[in-house]
Amino acid sequence: MTDPDSFVPQDTKAQAESEDSCDVGRRRLLAMAGGVAVLALAPGVTVWARTMRAKGLVDAHPVRYGLLIDANHCQSGCDACVRACNQYNGLSGQTGPDNAQWIRKVTIQDPKTGFTRTFPVMCQHCAKPACVAVCPTGASFRRADGIVLVDKHRCIGCRYCLMACPYQARSFVAHKVDDQKPWAPRGKGTAEGCTLCVERIDRGKLPACVAACARRGHKAMLFGNLHDPQSAIAKRLAQYASTTIRADLGMEPGVHYRGI
Amino acid sequence: MRARALAIAISVVVVLLAVLWLTHRGPVPRPLIAQARGHCVLNTARMRRIHMMWLRQVRTRVVRDGMALRADRLTRCVSCHVQKNAQGHLIPIDAPGQFCSSCHVYAGVKIDCFACHAAVPEPAFAPGYFSRAHHIQAAFRQPQILPRRFKALLSRAAP
């Protein structure tokens, strides 16, 4: 009937239907079951993904802002970053228990050798921030681009975040403020901390501390997108050894240090 | 006896009414709202009715979603509506008789925006500072960001 050597192109669909029609029914059933399963699971998967993202456990956003602070270049007598921060954000610059401090210079010394290092410490903009985890109202939150902020519209001033932060990066506004800067709203009864100058970043400018350090010519601070392999900060991090403060806590800070 | 009690009651009422009539200061005057510079992101009638919901939505977009360049944020309200005194100094927008407080005193509604927000714009924050945001301003002239439940409010006549 058919020559086994000759190739006759056949309608594969017709062949499949004629040869085993029971398989078609099974396929349809499987396809329907698959569709039903997708419909049933999709909302759950979406909610799960959202929850994971909200908790910061999935960090798939293309942008994560961070800093690289090179303690080798940070000068011991210089506090340009601190003064720039205070001036730009309208802070008093005083360091009493009632005064807000968003960034401070820290000096460490090896007691055996006397080797001294100085570098600025501010909010470390962690991937898994403790302040966000403990906040009872959702006022402490992590923006999609990795900046950890206080939404003062929701803050009730409970100060849990001040207790939770191992870097002591949060401050509490204890007194009435009436000389705020328009870009840095702050008021009595709310927690606050370094915003990474979010208003400047959104306008495409560097944070005030980084700009001040660069103006001084020290270039000890580098700001950039950690998730962009082409960015200067990502290249520098890939090139040299760096560390984060208290990396053992597993909060994955966005502020990296070199030379400490 | 009853006539005497009635006379006393009537005289008491008359005295009370007289006291009220003599001491009342007439209706509360309508607020005098200062003229702003430039164009608002929304027309005046709608803004008067919905600005509280509007600002509540915008603040979430600005603070939590990072849409900081929005032209309809509170900072922009202040920069257009703030007034200067005779010496040319900026007056806080929540000071008595100023743009926010004139209406809010009339309506008896307390605002706490300026417990945290600056009530005067920084000189550099005056109109023009947001030049990059002008295209966004055009996009938000219409209240498309408002949820459906505010549509009824929008269609009602403004006071």
Short mmCIF file of C-alpha atoms in Angstrom, two decimals:
data_model
loop_
_atom_site.label_atom_id
_atom_site.label_comp_id
_atom_site.label_asym_id
_atom_site.label_seq_id
_atom_site.Cartn_x
_atom_site.Cartn_y
_atom_site.Cartn_z
CA MET A 1 0.00 0.00 0.00
CA THR A 2 2.63 2.56 1.09
CA ASP A 3 6.21 2.45 0.12
CA PRO A 4 8.18 2.37 3.37
CA ASP A 5 11.01 4.35 1.76
CA SER A 6 8.89 7.18 0.35
CA PHE A 7 8.15 10.17 2.49
CA VAL A 8 4.56 11.30 2.34
CA PRO A 9 3.84 14.42 4.36
CA GLN A 10 0.72 13.90 6.36
CA ASP A 11 -1.58 16.16 8.29
CA THR A 12 -0.26 15.40 11.76
CA LYS A 13 -3.34 16.76 13.51
CA ALA A 14 -5.69 14.53 11.45
CA GLN A 15 -3.37 11.63 12.05
CA ALA A 16 -3.34 12.20 15.77
CA GLU A 17 -7.14 12.40 15.87
CA SER A 18 -7.59 9.32 13.74
CA GLU A 19 -5.00 7.26 15.52
CA ASP A 20 -5.86 7.85 19.18
CA SER A 21 -8.88 10.05 19.71
CA CYS A 22 -9.00 9.13 23.37
CA ASP A 23 -5.70 11.01 23.82
CA VAL A 24 -7.31 14.25 22.53
CA GLY A 25 -9.88 14.09 25.28
CA ARG A 26 -7.17 13.55 27.83
CA ARG A 27 -5.20 16.49 26.47
CA ARG A 28 -8.25 18.74 26.66
CA LEU A 29 -8.88 17.58 30.20
CA LEU A 30 -5.28 18.25 31.16
CA ALA A 31 -5.35 21.69 29.52
CA MET A 32 -8.55 22.58 31.34
CA ALA A 33 -7.15 21.32 34.62
CA GLY A 34 -4.04 23.39 34.00
CA GLY A 35 -6.14 26.48 33.29
CA VAL A 36 -8.22 25.96 36.41
CA ALA A 37 -5.07 25.47 38.46
CA VAL A 38 -3.55 28.70 37.07
CA LEU A 39 -6.76 30.62 37.76
CA ALA A 40 -6.94 29.25 41.29
CA LEU A 41 -3.29 29.84 42.15
CA ALA A 42 -2.67 33.18 40.40
CA PRO A 43 -4.12 35.43 43.14
CA GLY A 44 -2.28 33.47 45.80
CA VAL A 45 0.99 33.70 43.89
CA THR A 46 0.49 37.43 43.37
CA VAL A 47 -0.23 37.98 47.07
CA TRP A 48 2.76 35.81 48.01
CA ALA A 49 5.06 37.72 45.67
CA ARG A 50 3.78 41.02 47.04
CA THR A 51 4.26 39.89 50.61
CA MET A 52 7.76 38.67 49.95
CA ARG A 53 8.60 41.95 48.22
CA ALA A 54 7.03 43.98 51.00
CA LYS A 55 9.07 42.11 53.56
CA GLY A 56 12.14 42.73 51.48
CA LEU A 57 12.81 39.01 51.07
CA VAL A 58 12.73 39.27 47.29
CA ASP A 59 14.92 42.04 46.00
CA ALA A 60 14.32 41.91 42.30
CA HIS A 61 13.94 45.64 41.75
CA PRO A 62 16.42 46.95 39.16
CA VAL A 63 17.42 49.81 41.47
CA ARG A 64 18.93 49.58 44.91
CA TYR A 65 20.61 52.71 46.09
CA GLY A 66 23.62 52.37 48.32
CA LEU A 67 26.85 53.97 49.42
CA LEU A 68 30.47 52.91 49.46
CA ILE A 69 32.47 54.71 52.13
CA ASP A 70 36.21 54.45 51.78
CA ALA A 71 37.72 54.92 55.24
CA ASN A 72 41.17 55.10 53.63
CA HIS A 73 40.21 58.48 52.16
CA CYS A 74 38.12 59.78 55.07
CA GLN A 75 40.04 62.54 56.88
CA SER A 76 40.07 62.55 60.67
CA GLY A 77 39.53 66.30 61.13
CA CYS A 78 36.85 66.65 58.46
CA ASP A 79 33.12 66.71 59.17
CA ALA A 80 31.97 68.18 55.86
CA CYS A 81 29.42 65.37 55.33
CA VAL A 82 27.84 65.92 58.75
CA ARG A 83 27.60 69.67 58.29
CA ALA A 84 26.20 69.32 54.77
CA CYS A 85 23.54 66.92 56.03
CA ASN A 86 22.56 69.21 58.91
CA GLN A 87 22.39 72.23 56.64
CA TYR A 88 20.45 70.59 53.83
CA ASN A 89 17.93 68.85 56.08
CA GLY A 90 17.51 71.70 58.56
CA LEU A 91 18.98 69.93 61.61
CA SER A 92 20.46 71.91 64.47
CA GLY A 93 23.81 70.11 64.40
CA GLN A 94 23.81 69.71 68.17
CA THR A 95 24.48 66.25 69.56
CA GLY A 96 22.51 66.20 72.81
CA PRO A 97 20.03 63.46 73.67
CA ASP A 98 17.15 65.63 72.37
CA ASN A 99 18.82 66.52 69.06
CA ALA A 100 18.39 64.66 65.84
CA GLN A 101 21.49 63.22 64.24
CA TRP A 102 21.15 61.67 60.82
CA ILE A 103 24.87 61.13 60.24
CA ARG A 104 27.81 61.13 62.62
CA LYS A 105 31.56 60.69 62.39
CA VAL A 106 32.78 57.61 64.24
CA THR A 107 36.39 57.02 65.24
CA ILE A 108 37.64 53.51 66.00
CA GLN A 109 40.99 52.55 67.42
CA ASP A 110 42.83 49.27 67.73
CA PRO A 111 43.85 49.29 71.43
CA LYS A 112 46.88 47.10 70.76
CA THR A 113 48.43 49.04 67.92
CA GLY A 114 46.82 52.44 68.34
CA PHE A 115 45.74 52.36 64.69
CA THR A 116 42.88 54.85 64.27
CA ARG A 117 40.20 55.05 61.62
CA THR A 118 37.39 57.58 61.18
CA PHE A 119 34.35 57.33 58.96
CA PRO A 120 30.73 58.51 58.81
CA VAL A 121 27.86 56.28 59.96
CA MET A 122 24.25 56.94 59.01
CA CYS A 123 21.14 54.86 58.29
CA GLN A 124 22.52 51.79 56.54
CA HIS A 125 19.40 51.38 54.34
CA CYS A 126 19.27 47.66 55.02
CA ALA A 127 17.61 45.12 52.76
CA LYS A 128 16.00 43.57 55.85
CA PRO A 129 15.70 46.52 58.19
CA ALA A 130 14.92 45.91 61.86
CA CYS A 131 13.16 49.28 62.12
CA VAL A 132 10.66 48.22 59.46
CA ALA A 133 10.13 44.85 61.10
CA VAL A 134 9.25 46.33 64.50
CA CYS A 135 7.18 49.31 63.33
CA PRO A 136 3.60 48.77 64.54
CA THR A 137 1.96 51.17 62.06
CA GLY A 138 3.89 50.62 58.85
CA ALA A 139 5.42 54.09 59.12
CA SER A 140 8.94 52.72 58.81
CA PHE A 141 9.11 51.37 55.32
CA ARG A 142 11.52 50.45 52.59
CA ARG A 143 11.00 52.11 49.25
CA ALA A 144 11.15 49.99 46.11
CA ASP A 145 14.60 51.41 45.36
CA GLY A 146 15.93 50.31 48.75
CA ILE A 147 15.77 53.62 50.65
CA VAL A 148 14.47 53.14 54.19
CA LEU A 149 12.22 56.00 55.25
CA VAL A 150 9.75 57.07 57.94
CA ASP A 151 6.30 57.96 56.67
CA LYS A 152 5.57 60.59 59.30
CA HIS A 153 1.89 60.59 58.36
CA ARG A 154 1.72 57.14 59.96
CA CYS A 155 4.36 57.48 62.69
CA ILE A 156 2.91 57.52 66.22
CA GLY A 157 6.25 58.22 67.90
CA CYS A 158 6.54 54.91 69.77
CA ARG A 159 10.32 54.83 69.25
CA TYR A 160 10.49 51.06 68.68
CA CYS A 161 12.65 51.74 65.64
CA LEU A 162 15.13 53.71 67.75
CA MET A 163 15.46 50.66 69.99
CA ALA A 164 15.63 48.15 67.14
CA CYS A 165 18.27 49.80 64.96
CA PRO A 166 21.70 48.40 65.80
CA TYR A 167 23.37 51.41 64.13
CA GLN A 168 21.53 53.95 66.33
CA ALA A 169 20.62 55.68 63.10
CA ARG A 170 17.15 56.81 64.12
CA SER A 171 16.39 59.96 66.08
CA PHE A 172 13.25 61.20 67.78
CA VAL A 173 11.97 64.74 67.46
CA ALA A 174 11.10 65.70 71.03
CA HIS A 175 10.32 69.40 70.59
CA LYS A 176 8.22 71.55 68.29
CA VAL A 177 10.03 72.39 65.04
CA ASP A 178 9.22 75.45 62.96
CA ASP A 179 12.25 75.91 60.74
CA GLN A 180 11.92 72.86 58.55
CA LYS A 181 13.19 72.78 55.02
CA PRO A 182 10.40 72.29 52.46
CA TRP A 183 12.10 69.12 51.17
CA ALA A 184 12.65 67.60 54.63
CA PRO A 185 9.43 67.71 56.67
CA ARG A 186 10.04 66.86 60.32
CA GLY A 187 7.94 67.43 63.40
CA LYS A 188 7.49 66.77 67.07
CA GLY A 189 6.53 63.24 68.02
CA THR A 190 7.94 61.41 65.01
CA ALA A 191 11.00 59.27 64.42
CA GLU A 192 13.41 60.19 61.68
CA GLY A 193 16.68 59.20 60.14
CA CYS A 194 18.89 59.60 57.09
CA THR A 195 16.71 59.65 53.98
CA LEU A 196 19.72 59.32 51.66
CA CYS A 197 18.52 62.80 50.57
CA VAL A 198 15.65 61.16 48.76
CA GLU A 199 14.41 64.46 47.37
CA ARG A 200 17.79 65.13 45.75
CA ILE A 201 18.04 61.59 44.38
CA ASP A 202 14.60 61.92 42.80
CA ARG A 203 15.83 65.09 41.09
CA GLY A 204 18.94 63.26 39.87
CA LYS A 205 21.38 64.84 42.33
CA LEU A 206 23.79 63.19 44.76
CA PRO A 207 23.03 63.03 48.49
CA ALA A 208 24.25 66.15 50.31
CA CYS A 209 26.97 64.28 52.26
CA VAL A 210 28.40 62.65 49.13
CA ALA A 211 28.40 65.95 47.25
CA ALA A 212 30.12 67.70 50.18
CA CYS A 213 32.80 65.00 50.41
CA ALA A 214 33.45 65.29 46.68
CA ARG A 215 33.63 69.10 46.92
CA ARG A 216 36.30 68.73 49.60
CA GLY A 217 38.21 66.53 47.18
CA HIS A 218 38.32 63.58 49.58
CA LYS A 219 36.02 61.37 47.52
CA ALA A 220 35.58 59.00 50.42
CA MET A 221 31.88 58.50 49.64
CA LEU A 222 30.43 56.96 46.52
CA PHE A 223 26.71 56.83 45.82
CA GLY A 224 25.05 54.63 43.22
CA ASN A 225 22.80 51.81 42.17
CA LEU A 226 24.09 48.55 43.67
CA HIS A 227 21.93 46.49 41.30
CA ASP A 228 23.40 48.00 38.15
CA PRO A 229 26.62 46.11 37.32
CA GLN A 230 27.74 49.04 35.12
CA SER A 231 27.49 51.61 37.92
CA ALA A 232 30.68 52.97 39.46
CA ILE A 233 29.74 51.70 42.92
CA ALA A 234 29.04 48.16 41.70
CA LYS A 235 32.33 48.09 39.78
CA ARG A 236 34.25 49.36 42.80
CA LEU A 237 32.57 46.80 45.06
CA ALA A 238 33.47 44.03 42.61
CA GLN A 239 37.06 45.26 42.41
CA TYR A 240 38.01 45.79 46.05
CA ALA A 241 37.27 44.06 49.32
CA SER A 242 34.59 45.83 51.33
CA THR A 243 32.47 45.09 54.33
CA THR A 244 29.29 46.19 56.01
CA ILE A 245 28.98 47.08 59.69
CA ARG A 246 27.61 44.21 61.78
CA ALA A 247 27.18 42.01 58.73
CA ASP A 248 26.58 39.16 61.19
CA LEU A 249 23.11 40.54 61.90
CA GLY A 250 22.06 39.61 58.38
CA MET A 251 20.24 42.85 57.66
CA GLU A 252 22.22 43.35 54.45
CA PRO A 253 23.02 47.07 54.70
CA GLY A 254 23.15 49.15 51.54
CA VAL A 255 26.06 51.15 52.94
CA HIS A 256 29.38 49.42 52.33
CA TYR A 257 32.70 50.31 53.95
CA ARG A 258 36.23 49.87 52.76
CA GLY A 259 39.28 49.98 54.97
CA ILE A 260 37.74 49.38 58.36
CA MET B 1 -50.47 83.03 91.23
CA ARG B 2 -50.31 81.24 87.87
CA ALA B 3 -50.46 84.55 86.03
CA ARG B 4 -47.57 85.81 88.12
CA ALA B 5 -45.45 82.70 87.38
CA LEU B 6 -46.24 83.07 83.69
CA ALA B 7 -45.21 86.73 83.77
CA ILE B 8 -41.90 85.82 85.44
CA ALA B 9 -41.24 83.06 82.91
CA ILE B 10 -42.02 85.37 79.98
CA SER B 11 -39.81 88.13 81.37
CA VAL B 12 -36.94 85.69 81.90
CA VAL B 13 -37.23 84.53 78.29
CA VAL B 14 -37.39 88.11 77.05
CA VAL B 15 -34.31 89.07 79.08
CA LEU B 16 -32.39 86.04 77.74
CA LEU B 17 -33.35 86.87 74.17
CA ALA B 18 -32.37 90.49 74.72
CA VAL B 19 -28.97 89.43 76.07
CA LEU B 20 -28.43 87.15 73.09
CA TRP B 21 -29.56 89.86 70.66
CA LEU B 22 -27.31 92.47 72.25
CA THR B 23 -24.23 90.25 72.48
CA HIS B 24 -24.29 88.36 69.18
CA ARG B 25 -21.82 89.56 66.61
CA GLY B 26 -23.68 88.57 63.50
CA PRO B 27 -22.78 85.77 61.15
CA VAL B 28 -19.10 84.76 60.91
CA PRO B 29 -17.72 86.72 57.95
CA ARG B 30 -16.87 84.70 54.86
CA PRO B 31 -13.13 84.08 54.64
CA LEU B 32 -11.10 86.39 52.48
CA ILE B 33 -8.92 84.10 50.41
CA ALA B 34 -5.74 85.54 49.01
CA GLN B 35 -5.09 85.29 45.28
CA ALA B 36 -2.39 82.82 44.28
CA ARG B 37 0.22 83.13 41.58
CA GLY B 38 0.12 80.85 38.56
CA HIS B 39 -2.30 78.06 37.73
CA CYS B 40 -3.59 75.46 40.15
CA VAL B 41 -3.35 71.78 39.35
CA LEU B 42 -7.15 71.65 39.59
CA ASN B 43 -9.93 74.22 39.14
CA THR B 44 -10.82 76.22 42.22
CA ALA B 45 -14.31 74.81 42.88
CA ARG B 46 -13.14 71.21 42.72
CA MET B 47 -10.01 71.89 44.73
CA ARG B 48 -12.06 73.50 47.50
CA ARG B 49 -14.22 70.45 47.77
CA ILE B 50 -11.71 67.63 47.35
CA HIS B 51 -8.27 68.97 48.35
CA MET B 52 -8.20 66.89 51.54
CA MET B 53 -8.69 63.59 49.71
CA TRP B 54 -6.42 64.82 46.93
CA LEU B 55 -3.57 65.60 49.34
CA ARG B 56 -4.03 62.32 51.19
CA GLN B 57 -3.60 60.42 47.93
CA VAL B 58 -0.72 62.52 46.69
CA ARG B 59 1.20 62.14 49.95
CA THR B 60 1.14 58.38 49.58
CA ARG B 61 2.36 58.62 46.00
CA VAL B 62 5.13 61.04 46.95
CA VAL B 63 6.36 59.48 50.20
CA ARG B 64 5.84 55.78 49.67
CA ASP B 65 5.94 55.41 45.89
CA GLY B 66 8.69 57.97 45.37
CA MET B 67 6.87 60.21 42.90
CA ALA B 68 8.59 63.23 44.36
CA LEU B 69 8.46 65.36 41.25
CA ARG B 70 4.69 65.58 41.31
CA ALA B 71 3.49 69.11 40.80
CA ASP B 72 0.50 68.64 43.09
CA ARG B 73 2.40 67.96 46.29
CA LEU B 74 1.87 70.15 49.35
CA THR B 75 5.16 72.00 48.83
CA ARG B 76 3.81 73.32 45.57
CA CYS B 77 0.58 74.53 47.19
CA VAL B 78 2.68 76.54 49.62
CA SER B 79 4.99 77.99 46.98
CA CYS B 80 2.08 79.48 44.97
CA HIS B 81 -0.30 80.45 47.78
CA VAL B 82 2.14 82.01 50.24
CA GLN B 83 1.87 85.78 50.78
CA LYS B 84 4.44 88.45 51.56
CA ASN B 85 4.05 91.15 54.18
CA ALA B 86 4.72 94.86 53.66
CA GLN B 87 8.44 94.34 54.29
CA GLY B 88 8.55 91.64 51.61
CA HIS B 89 8.99 88.75 54.04
CA LEU B 90 7.08 85.54 53.48
CA ILE B 91 4.23 84.92 55.94
CA PRO B 92 3.66 81.33 57.08
CA ILE B 93 0.74 79.94 55.11
CA ASP B 94 -0.99 78.71 58.29
CA ALA B 95 -0.70 82.08 60.08
CA PRO B 96 -4.03 83.76 60.98
CA GLY B 97 -5.75 85.16 57.90
CA GLN B 98 -3.44 83.38 55.48
CA PHE B 99 -4.49 81.02 52.71
CA CYS B 100 -4.92 77.81 54.72
CA SER B 101 -6.08 79.22 58.03
CA SER B 102 -8.62 81.71 56.68
CA CYS B 103 -10.86 78.89 55.42
CA HIS B 104 -9.98 76.40 58.13
CA VAL B 105 -10.86 78.84 60.92
CA TYR B 106 -14.17 79.57 59.15
CA ALA B 107 -14.94 75.87 58.79
CA GLY B 108 -13.65 75.00 62.27
CA VAL B 109 -11.34 72.29 60.91
CA LYS B 110 -7.89 71.87 62.44
CA ILE B 111 -4.94 71.17 60.14
CA ASP B 112 -1.67 69.65 61.32
CA CYS B 113 0.17 69.63 57.98
CA PHE B 114 2.49 72.38 59.17
CA ALA B 115 3.54 70.65 62.36
CA CYS B 116 6.01 68.86 60.08
CA HIS B 117 5.88 70.68 56.73
CA ALA B 118 7.50 74.04 56.16
CA ALA B 119 4.86 76.78 56.07
CA VAL B 120 7.00 79.05 53.88
CA PRO B 121 8.80 77.99 50.71
CA GLU B 122 12.56 78.19 50.55
CA PRO B 123 13.56 81.01 48.16
CA ALA B 124 15.02 78.38 45.86
CA PHE B 125 11.74 76.49 46.07
CA ALA B 126 9.69 79.30 44.52
CA PRO B 127 7.91 78.65 41.18
CA GLY B 128 10.42 77.59 38.55
CA TYR B 129 12.29 75.29 40.90
CA PHE B 130 10.13 72.46 39.66
CA SER B 131 10.78 73.21 36.02
CA ARG B 132 11.33 69.51 35.39
CA ALA B 133 7.89 68.80 36.81
CA HIS B 134 5.88 70.93 34.39
CA HIS B 135 5.01 68.02 32.14
CA ILE B 136 3.72 66.16 35.19
CA GLN B 137 1.68 69.20 36.18
CA ALA B 138 -0.09 69.12 32.82
CA ALA B 139 -0.87 65.44 33.24
CA PHE B 140 -2.53 65.99 36.60
CA ARG B 141 -4.85 68.86 35.67
CA GLN B 142 -7.71 66.34 35.54
CA PRO B 143 -8.63 64.40 38.69
CA GLN B 144 -7.98 61.01 37.12
CA ILE B 145 -6.23 59.71 40.21
CA LEU B 146 -9.34 59.98 42.34
CA PRO B 147 -11.26 56.80 43.09
CA ARG B 148 -14.84 56.40 41.97
CA ARG B 149 -16.40 57.21 45.31
CA PHE B 150 -15.26 60.81 44.96
CA LYS B 151 -16.96 61.23 41.58
CA ALA B 152 -20.23 62.13 43.29
CA LEU B 153 -18.47 64.84 45.24
CA LEU B 154 -16.91 66.19 42.07
CA SER B 155 -20.22 66.48 40.25
CA ARG B 156 -21.86 68.39 43.08
CA ALA B 157 -21.82 72.18 42.86
CA ALA B 158 -19.10 73.92 44.79
CA PRO B 159 -20.17 76.11 47.76
#
